[in-house]
Coordinates of C-alpha atoms in Angstrom, one line a residue:
M1 CA 0.0 0.0 0.0
I2 CA 1.1 3.6 -0.7
Q3 CA 0.3 6.0 1.9
V4 CA 1.0 9.8 1.6
D5 CA 0.5 12.2 4.5
D6 CA 0.6 16.0 4.3
L7 CA 3.0 16.1 1.4
S8 CA 4.0 19.4 0.1
H9 CA 6.9 20.5 -2.2
Q10 CA 8.4 23.9 -2.9
V11 CA 11.3 25.1 -5.0
V12 CA 13.1 28.4 -5.0
T13 CA 13.5 30.3 -8.3
G14 CA 15.5 33.6 -7.8
D15 CA 13.7 35.4 -5.0
E16 CA 10.4 33.5 -5.4
Q17 CA 9.3 30.3 -3.7
L18 CA 7.1 28.2 -6.0
H19 CA 4.6 25.9 -4.3
I20 CA 4.5 22.8 -6.6
L21 CA 2.5 20.5 -4.4
S22 CA 0.4 21.4 -1.4
D23 CA -1.2 19.3 1.4
I24 CA -1.4 16.0 -0.6
N25 CA -3.0 13.1 1.3
L26 CA -3.5 9.8 -0.5
Q27 CA -3.8 6.2 -0.1
I28 CA -3.4 3.6 -2.9
N29 CA -4.2 0.0 -2.2
D30 CA -2.3 -2.9 -3.5
G31 CA -3.3 -3.9 -7.0
E32 CA -5.1 -0.7 -7.8
T33 CA -4.9 1.1 -11.2
V34 CA -4.8 4.9 -10.6
A35 CA -4.7 7.7 -13.2
I36 CA -3.5 11.2 -12.3
T37 CA -4.5 13.9 -14.7
G38 CA -4.1 17.7 -14.7
S39 CA -3.0 20.7 -16.7
S40 CA 0.6 21.3 -17.8
G41 CA 2.5 22.5 -14.8
S42 CA 0.0 21.3 -12.2
G43 CA 2.4 19.1 -10.4
K44 CA 1.3 15.7 -11.6
T45 CA 4.7 14.5 -12.8
T46 CA 6.4 15.8 -9.7
L47 CA 4.0 13.8 -7.6
L48 CA 4.5 10.7 -9.6
G49 CA 8.3 10.9 -9.3
M50 CA 8.0 11.3 -5.4
L51 CA 5.7 8.3 -5.2
A52 CA 8.3 6.3 -7.1
G53 CA 11.1 7.4 -4.9
L54 CA 12.9 9.5 -7.6
D55 CA 12.6 12.6 -5.5
V56 CA 11.6 13.6 -2.0
P57 CA 9.0 16.1 -0.8
S58 CA 9.8 19.4 1.2
T59 CA 7.4 18.2 3.9
G60 CA 5.3 15.2 4.6
N61 CA 5.7 11.5 4.4
I62 CA 5.5 8.8 1.8
R63 CA 5.2 5.3 3.0
I64 CA 5.2 2.2 0.8
D65 CA 4.6 -1.1 2.5
S66 CA 5.1 0.8 5.8
Q67 CA 8.6 1.9 4.8
C68 CA 9.0 5.7 4.8
I69 CA 10.7 6.2 1.4
S70 CA 10.7 10.0 1.9
A71 CA 13.1 9.6 4.9
M72 CA 15.5 7.3 3.0
T73 CA 18.9 8.4 1.7
E74 CA 19.4 8.5 -2.0
D75 CA 21.2 5.2 -2.0
Q76 CA 18.5 3.6 0.1
R77 CA 15.8 4.9 -2.3
A78 CA 17.7 3.5 -5.3
E79 CA 18.0 0.1 -3.6
F80 CA 14.2 0.2 -2.9
R81 CA 13.4 1.1 -6.4
A82 CA 15.4 -1.7 -7.8
A83 CA 13.6 -4.2 -5.6
Q84 CA 10.0 -2.8 -5.7
V85 CA 9.5 -0.2 -8.5
G86 CA 9.2 -0.2 -12.2
F87 CA 8.9 3.2 -14.1
V88 CA 7.9 3.9 -17.7
F89 CA 9.1 7.3 -19.0
Q90 CA 7.3 9.3 -21.6
S91 CA 10.7 9.8 -23.5
F92 CA 11.5 6.0 -23.0
H93 CA 15.0 6.6 -21.4
L94 CA 16.6 3.8 -23.2
L95 CA 20.4 3.7 -23.5
A96 CA 21.3 4.4 -27.2
G97 CA 24.5 2.4 -27.1
L98 CA 22.7 -0.8 -26.0
S99 CA 20.4 -3.3 -27.9
A100 CA 16.8 -3.7 -26.8
L101 CA 17.8 -6.9 -25.1
D102 CA 20.7 -5.3 -23.2
N103 CA 18.4 -2.3 -22.2
V104 CA 16.1 -4.8 -20.4
M105 CA 18.9 -7.1 -19.1
L106 CA 20.9 -4.2 -17.5
P107 CA 18.6 -3.5 -14.5
L108 CA 18.1 -7.3 -14.0
E109 CA 21.9 -7.8 -14.0
L110 CA 22.4 -5.0 -11.5
A111 CA 19.8 -6.5 -9.3
G112 CA 21.6 -9.9 -9.4
V113 CA 18.7 -11.7 -11.1
D114 CA 19.5 -15.3 -12.1
N115 CA 19.2 -15.9 -15.9
A116 CA 18.8 -12.1 -16.6
R117 CA 19.2 -12.8 -20.3
G118 CA 16.4 -15.4 -20.4
E119 CA 14.1 -13.1 -18.4
A120 CA 14.8 -10.2 -20.6
E121 CA 14.2 -12.3 -23.8
A122 CA 10.9 -13.6 -22.3
F123 CA 9.6 -10.1 -21.6
L124 CA 10.6 -8.8 -25.0
E125 CA 8.8 -11.7 -26.6
Q126 CA 5.8 -10.8 -24.6
V127 CA 5.7 -7.2 -25.9
G128 CA 6.1 -8.6 -29.5
L129 CA 9.8 -7.8 -29.9
G130 CA 11.2 -11.2 -29.9
H131 CA 12.5 -10.5 -33.5
R132 CA 14.1 -7.2 -32.5
L133 CA 16.4 -8.2 -29.6
R134 CA 19.6 -7.0 -31.2
H135 CA 18.3 -3.6 -32.5
H136 CA 19.4 -0.4 -30.9
P137 CA 16.8 2.4 -30.0
T138 CA 17.7 4.4 -33.1
Q139 CA 16.6 1.4 -35.2
L140 CA 13.3 1.1 -33.5
S141 CA 10.0 3.1 -34.0
G142 CA 8.6 5.1 -31.1
G143 CA 6.1 2.4 -30.4
E144 CA 8.8 -0.3 -30.3
Q145 CA 10.9 1.9 -28.1
Q146 CA 8.1 2.3 -25.7
R147 CA 7.6 -1.6 -25.8
V148 CA 11.2 -2.0 -24.8
A149 CA 10.7 0.5 -21.9
I150 CA 7.5 -1.5 -20.7
A151 CA 9.4 -4.8 -21.0
R152 CA 12.3 -3.3 -18.9
A153 CA 9.8 -2.0 -16.3
F154 CA 7.9 -5.3 -15.9
A155 CA 11.0 -7.6 -16.2
S156 CA 12.1 -7.0 -12.6
R157 CA 8.5 -8.0 -11.5
P158 CA 8.0 -4.9 -9.5
K159 CA 5.1 -4.6 -7.0
Y160 CA 4.6 -1.0 -8.0
L161 CA 4.6 0.4 -11.5
F162 CA 4.7 4.1 -12.4
A163 CA 4.1 5.4 -15.9
D164 CA 4.5 9.1 -16.9
E165 CA 2.4 9.8 -20.1
P166 CA 3.1 6.3 -21.5
T167 CA 1.4 7.3 -24.8
G168 CA 2.4 10.9 -24.9
N169 CA 5.0 10.6 -27.7
L170 CA 3.0 8.1 -29.8
D171 CA 0.4 8.3 -32.6
A172 CA -3.2 7.3 -31.8
A173 CA -3.0 3.8 -33.2
T174 CA 0.3 2.9 -31.6
G175 CA -0.8 4.5 -28.3
E176 CA -3.9 2.2 -28.3
K177 CA -1.6 -0.8 -28.7
I178 CA 0.6 0.4 -25.9
I179 CA -2.4 0.9 -23.6
E180 CA -3.6 -2.7 -24.2
L181 CA -0.2 -4.0 -23.6
L182 CA 0.3 -2.0 -20.4
F183 CA -3.0 -3.1 -18.8
A184 CA -2.5 -6.8 -20.0
L185 CA 0.9 -7.0 -18.4
N186 CA -0.4 -5.1 -15.3
Q187 CA -3.3 -7.6 -14.8
S188 CA -1.1 -10.6 -15.3
S189 CA 1.5 -9.3 -12.7
Q190 CA -1.1 -8.0 -10.3
A191 CA 1.2 -5.0 -9.7
T192 CA -0.2 -1.6 -8.5
L193 CA -0.2 0.8 -11.5
V194 CA -0.1 4.6 -11.1
M195 CA 0.1 6.6 -14.3
V196 CA 0.1 10.3 -15.3
T197 CA -1.8 11.0 -18.4
H198 CA -3.4 13.8 -20.4
E199 CA -5.9 11.4 -22.0
E200 CA -9.2 11.3 -20.3
R201 CA -10.0 8.0 -22.1
L202 CA -7.0 6.4 -20.6
A203 CA -7.8 7.7 -17.2
A204 CA -11.3 6.1 -17.5
L205 CA -9.7 2.7 -17.9
C206 CA -8.2 2.9 -14.4
Q207 CA -10.0 2.0 -11.3
R208 CA -9.5 5.5 -9.7
H209 CA -9.0 8.9 -11.3
L210 CA -7.2 11.7 -9.4
V211 CA -7.0 15.2 -10.7
I212 CA -4.3 17.6 -9.6
E213 CA -4.5 21.4 -10.2
R214 CA -2.3 24.1 -8.9
G215 CA -0.6 21.5 -6.7
R216 CA -3.7 20.3 -5.0
L217 CA -5.2 16.7 -5.4
S218 CA -8.8 15.7 -5.6
D219 CA -10.2 12.3 -6.2
V220 CA -13.1 12.0 -8.8
G221 CA -13.3 8.3 -8.4
G222 CA -15.3 6.7 -11.3
G223 CA -12.8 4.6 -13.2
R224 CA -13.4 1.2 -14.6
D225 CA -12.9 -2.1 -12.7
K226 CA -10.3 -3.7 -14.9
N227 CA -11.4 -7.1 -13.9
H228 CA -15.2 -6.7 -14.1
G229 CA -15.8 -3.7 -16.3
Q230 CA -18.0 -2.1 -13.6
T231 CA -17.7 1.4 -12.2
T232 CA -15.8 1.8 -8.9
S233 CA -15.8 4.7 -6.5
G234 CA -12.6 6.4 -5.3
V235 CA -11.7 6.2 -1.6

């Protein structure tokens, strides 16, 4: 479970203090799918990064499975992410000098996973790239690069998966395929999925829909139950 209590975040720009996030309180249960929407600059990507342990708030606490990640050192958060977290970036964040296979293998090897190559090959096969293992990012389309990024995120079998605009750099048809893939893998793994998106249609596929504006969060509920297709209410 993810528990956020009284989270706020400020940054100083020149002589001005900007309030990016204010008084965020949130609970996300294990296995939930949650969408966060909001206008550009609303703070949604900042919040996602903090939930994933990529950054820490100015005040407040973030607990995941009763561990206060906001109180961890940078090294401790990195170790926690390696064990528990997968992250899909809008801009893919693949290493240009590595093949698709090596991009997926690298975090597995760093985590000491047995048979990292076999695991990476299996996940690339799942996302339909079994024939592109040796291709580098520059040899892949945007949709294929995002598939590699998704395979990399799921290959470590994380309990928590975070996605930042996973279809933001893709055309509509490719984005639709990526959405189907993301939810299919999520359902098979039973991971908690939290995503930032500007697409209301994508948000509606999640069990909960949160909206953030001017750094403040509201829960509009009303997503779709991914297993039963019934409307659920936010808590």
